[in-house]
mmCIF file of C-alpha atoms in Angstrom:
data_model
loop_
_atom_site.group_PDB
_atom_site.id
_atom_site.type_symbol
_atom_site.label_atom_id
_atom_site.label_comp_id
_atom_site.label_asym_id
_atom_site.label_seq_id
_atom_site.Cartn_x
_atom_site.Cartn_y
_atom_site.Cartn_z
ATOM 1 C CA UNK F 1 6.986 29.843 74.133
ATOM 2 C CA UNK F 2 9.261 27.543 72.236
ATOM 3 C CA UNK F 3 6.567 26.373 70.085
ATOM 4 C CA UNK F 4 5.807 29.940 69.149
ATOM 5 C CA UNK F 5 9.777 29.937 68.015
ATOM 6 C CA UNK F 6 9.947 26.925 66.201
ATOM 7 C CA UNK F 7 6.684 28.180 64.377
ATOM 8 C CA UNK F 8 8.490 31.595 63.582
ATOM 9 C CA UNK F 9 11.833 29.490 62.501
ATOM 10 C CA UNK F 10 9.644 27.377 60.198
ATOM 11 C CA UNK F 11 7.745 30.822 58.911
ATOM 12 C CA UNK F 12 11.041 32.214 58.075
ATOM 13 C CA UNK F 13 12.618 28.851 56.596
ATOM 14 C CA UNK F 14 9.889 28.583 54.288
ATOM 15 C CA UNK F 15 9.943 32.575 53.136
ATOM 16 C CA UNK F 16 13.606 32.018 52.343
ATOM 17 C CA UNK F 17 14.587 31.535 48.593
ATOM 18 C CA UNK F 18 14.576 28.054 46.869
ATOM 19 C CA UNK F 19 17.722 26.076 46.268
ATOM 20 C CA UNK F 20 20.559 27.174 44.175
ATOM 21 C CA UNK F 21 20.973 25.686 40.816
ATOM 22 C CA UNK F 22 19.358 26.304 37.128
ATOM 23 C CA UNK F 23 15.576 24.411 36.843
ATOM 24 C CA UNK F 24 16.288 20.703 37.108
ATOM 25 C CA UNK F 25 19.927 21.139 36.309
ATOM 26 C CA UNK F 26 22.451 21.087 39.361
ATOM 27 C CA UNK F 27 25.572 22.754 39.616
ATOM 28 C CA UNK F 28 28.494 20.271 38.569
ATOM 29 C CA UNK F 29 26.386 17.643 36.368
ATOM 30 C CA UNK F 30 28.427 16.666 33.508
ATOM 31 C CA UNK F 31 26.718 17.100 29.777
ATOM 32 C CA UNK F 32 25.210 14.203 29.699
ATOM 33 C CA UNK F 33 23.092 14.677 33.317
ATOM 34 C CA UNK F 34 22.212 17.808 32.097
ATOM 35 C CA UNK F 35 20.809 16.778 28.597
ATOM 36 C CA UNK F 36 18.811 13.797 30.891
ATOM 37 C CA UNK F 37 17.786 16.388 33.519
ATOM 38 C CA UNK F 38 16.496 18.633 30.988
ATOM 39 C CA UNK F 39 14.600 15.395 28.518
ATOM 40 C CA UNK F 40 11.495 17.475 28.098
ATOM 41 C CA UNK F 41 13.615 20.783 26.462
ATOM 42 C CA UNK F 42 14.864 20.692 22.914
ATOM 43 C CA UNK F 43 18.616 21.133 23.998
ATOM 44 C CA UNK F 44 21.609 19.621 22.356
ATOM 45 C CA UNK F 45 25.144 19.246 22.341
ATOM 46 C CA UNK F 46 27.365 22.076 20.211
ATOM 47 C CA UNK F 47 29.419 20.742 17.556
ATOM 48 C CA UNK F 48 32.880 21.669 17.947
ATOM 49 C CA UNK F 49 32.814 24.563 15.593
ATOM 50 C CA UNK F 50 29.340 26.021 17.809
ATOM 51 C CA UNK F 51 31.308 25.814 21.050
ATOM 52 C CA UNK F 52 31.899 29.167 22.422
ATOM 53 C CA UNK F 53 35.199 28.939 24.931
ATOM 54 C CA UNK F 54 35.321 31.904 27.604
ATOM 55 C CA UNK F 55 38.953 31.777 28.615
ATOM 56 C CA UNK F 56 39.012 34.318 31.387
ATOM 57 C CA UNK F 57 36.414 32.254 33.142
ATOM 58 C CA UNK F 58 38.004 28.800 32.283
ATOM 59 C CA UNK F 59 35.008 27.758 30.923
ATOM 60 C CA UNK F 60 33.181 26.553 27.799
ATOM 61 C CA UNK F 61 29.679 26.522 26.423
ATOM 62 C CA UNK F 62 29.302 23.085 25.048
ATOM 63 C CA UNK F 63 25.184 22.810 25.148
ATOM 64 C CA UNK F 64 22.418 25.206 23.470
ATOM 65 C CA UNK F 65 18.816 24.985 22.889
ATOM 66 C CA UNK F 66 15.312 26.353 23.662
ATOM 67 C CA UNK F 67 13.875 26.256 27.155
ATOM 68 C CA UNK F 68 9.788 26.295 27.525
ATOM 69 C CA UNK F 69 7.896 26.605 30.716
ATOM 70 C CA UNK F 70 4.379 28.457 30.033
ATOM 71 C CA UNK F 71 4.471 31.349 28.125
ATOM 72 C CA UNK F 72 8.172 31.429 28.964
ATOM 73 C CA UNK F 73 10.533 31.084 25.738
ATOM 74 C CA UNK F 74 14.365 31.252 26.167
ATOM 75 C CA UNK F 75 17.210 30.242 23.812
ATOM 76 C CA UNK F 76 19.550 28.992 26.641
ATOM 77 C CA UNK F 77 23.103 27.896 26.666
ATOM 78 C CA UNK F 78 24.859 25.920 29.179
ATOM 79 C CA UNK F 79 28.719 26.763 30.009
ATOM 80 C CA UNK F 80 30.939 23.816 31.469
ATOM 81 C CA UNK F 81 34.125 24.046 33.821
ATOM 82 C CA UNK F 82 37.326 23.373 31.724
ATOM 83 C CA UNK F 83 38.816 21.896 34.570
ATOM 84 C CA UNK F 84 36.005 19.262 36.395
ATOM 85 C CA UNK F 85 33.494 19.363 33.177
ATOM 86 C CA UNK F 86 30.872 20.442 35.552
ATOM 87 C CA UNK F 87 27.927 22.329 34.708
ATOM 88 C CA UNK F 88 28.985 25.963 36.182
ATOM 89 C CA UNK F 89 26.872 28.803 34.057
ATOM 90 C CA UNK F 90 23.593 28.672 32.085
ATOM 91 C CA UNK F 91 23.226 31.797 29.821
ATOM 92 C CA UNK F 92 19.494 32.468 28.381
ATOM 93 C CA UNK F 93 18.099 35.237 26.014
ATOM 94 C CA UNK F 94 14.610 35.932 24.868
ATOM 95 C CA UNK F 95 11.929 38.596 23.103
ATOM 96 C CA UNK F 96 11.817 41.687 24.660
ATOM 97 C CA UNK F 97 8.305 40.217 25.896
ATOM 98 C CA UNK F 98 9.493 37.557 27.761
ATOM 99 C CA UNK F 99 11.079 39.663 30.652
ATOM 100 C CA UNK F 100 8.195 40.082 32.671
ATOM 101 C CA UNK F 101 8.133 36.407 33.045
ATOM 102 C CA UNK F 102 11.956 35.594 33.264
ATOM 103 C CA UNK F 103 11.729 38.206 35.915
ATOM 104 C CA UNK F 104 8.954 36.727 37.877
ATOM 105 C CA UNK F 105 10.556 33.185 37.685
ATOM 106 C CA UNK F 106 13.587 34.276 38.541
ATOM 107 C CA UNK F 107 11.841 36.510 41.807
ATOM 108 C CA UNK F 108 9.646 33.191 42.691
ATOM 109 C CA UNK F 109 12.935 31.217 42.842
ATOM 110 C CA UNK F 110 15.908 33.405 44.336
ATOM 111 C CA UNK F 111 13.502 36.324 45.817
ATOM 112 C CA UNK F 112 14.434 40.246 44.956
ATOM 113 C CA UNK F 113 17.157 41.031 43.737
ATOM 114 C CA UNK F 114 19.893 42.249 45.892
ATOM 115 C CA UNK F 115 21.065 45.044 43.156
ATOM 116 C CA UNK F 116 19.146 47.227 40.499
ATOM 117 C CA UNK F 117 20.319 49.610 38.221
ATOM 118 C CA UNK F 118 18.329 51.781 35.591
ATOM 119 C CA UNK F 119 21.319 53.385 32.619
ATOM 120 C CA UNK F 120 19.356 56.562 32.218
ATOM 121 C CA UNK F 121 20.859 56.963 28.311
ATOM 122 C CA UNK F 122 20.013 53.707 27.463
ATOM 123 C CA UNK F 123 16.863 52.756 29.438
ATOM 124 C CA UNK F 124 18.800 49.404 29.954
ATOM 125 C CA UNK F 125 17.345 48.080 33.542
ATOM 126 C CA UNK F 126 19.591 45.546 35.067
ATOM 127 C CA UNK F 127 19.241 43.172 37.976
ATOM 128 C CA UNK F 128 21.442 41.412 40.456
ATOM 129 C CA UNK F 129 21.690 38.791 42.591
ATOM 130 C CA UNK F 130 24.548 37.853 44.295
ATOM 131 C CA UNK F 131 22.837 34.842 46.567
ATOM 132 C CA UNK F 132 22.211 31.886 46.600
ATOM 133 C CA UNK F 133 23.927 32.169 42.860
ATOM 134 C CA UNK F 134 25.320 35.132 40.786
ATOM 135 C CA UNK F 135 22.425 36.452 38.000
ATOM 136 C CA UNK F 136 22.708 38.978 36.325
ATOM 137 C CA UNK F 137 19.428 40.156 34.113
ATOM 138 C CA UNK F 138 19.437 42.797 31.648
ATOM 139 C CA UNK F 139 16.076 43.984 29.877
ATOM 140 C CA UNK F 140 15.238 47.032 28.033
ATOM 141 C CA UNK F 141 13.033 48.924 25.453
ATOM 142 C CA UNK F 142 13.288 47.144 21.785
ATOM 143 C CA UNK F 143 16.340 44.909 23.219
ATOM 144 C CA UNK F 144 16.208 41.038 23.706
ATOM 145 C CA UNK F 145 15.998 40.021 27.604
ATOM 146 C CA UNK F 146 19.455 38.339 28.786
ATOM 147 C CA UNK F 147 20.174 36.717 31.880
ATOM 148 C CA UNK F 148 23.290 34.717 33.238
ATOM 149 C CA UNK F 149 22.919 32.963 36.011
ATOM 150 C CA UNK F 150 25.890 31.106 37.406
ATOM 151 C CA UNK F 151 27.215 28.768 40.485
ATOM 152 C CA UNK F 152 28.739 31.137 43.252
ATOM 153 C CA UNK F 153 32.155 32.031 42.450
ATOM 154 C CA UNK F 154 32.316 31.868 38.735
#
């Protein structure tokens, strides 16, 4: 009986979504750590003129570049907490054709979205995850795919 319970618990644990964070980065990493973690990607520090502050969230986009993995090609930007300097959000954008690959990657890593909506007027589909991280995904006919992936509480 105990062996059956242990096996069932292992099966449930293996079906749970992967740990939070974005790709090889971890929430709270500083800029240099993120650059090292993404060594095979074309990501660079933004000049002061290119940086994008988000005052309402007390964060600023300080790194940006291109993320490539298999057929997936995305423009990415990395936001850091204004107080701690740690990574808190990753913004992604790609051509409309990238939407299925990005959605599949998110679902493999984090499971099925907890929220789904479609605007009947625009056709924009929105998916949302609230665990283990906060993720908003949008796609629509003739529009680029976008996603915002943030640590919880941002």
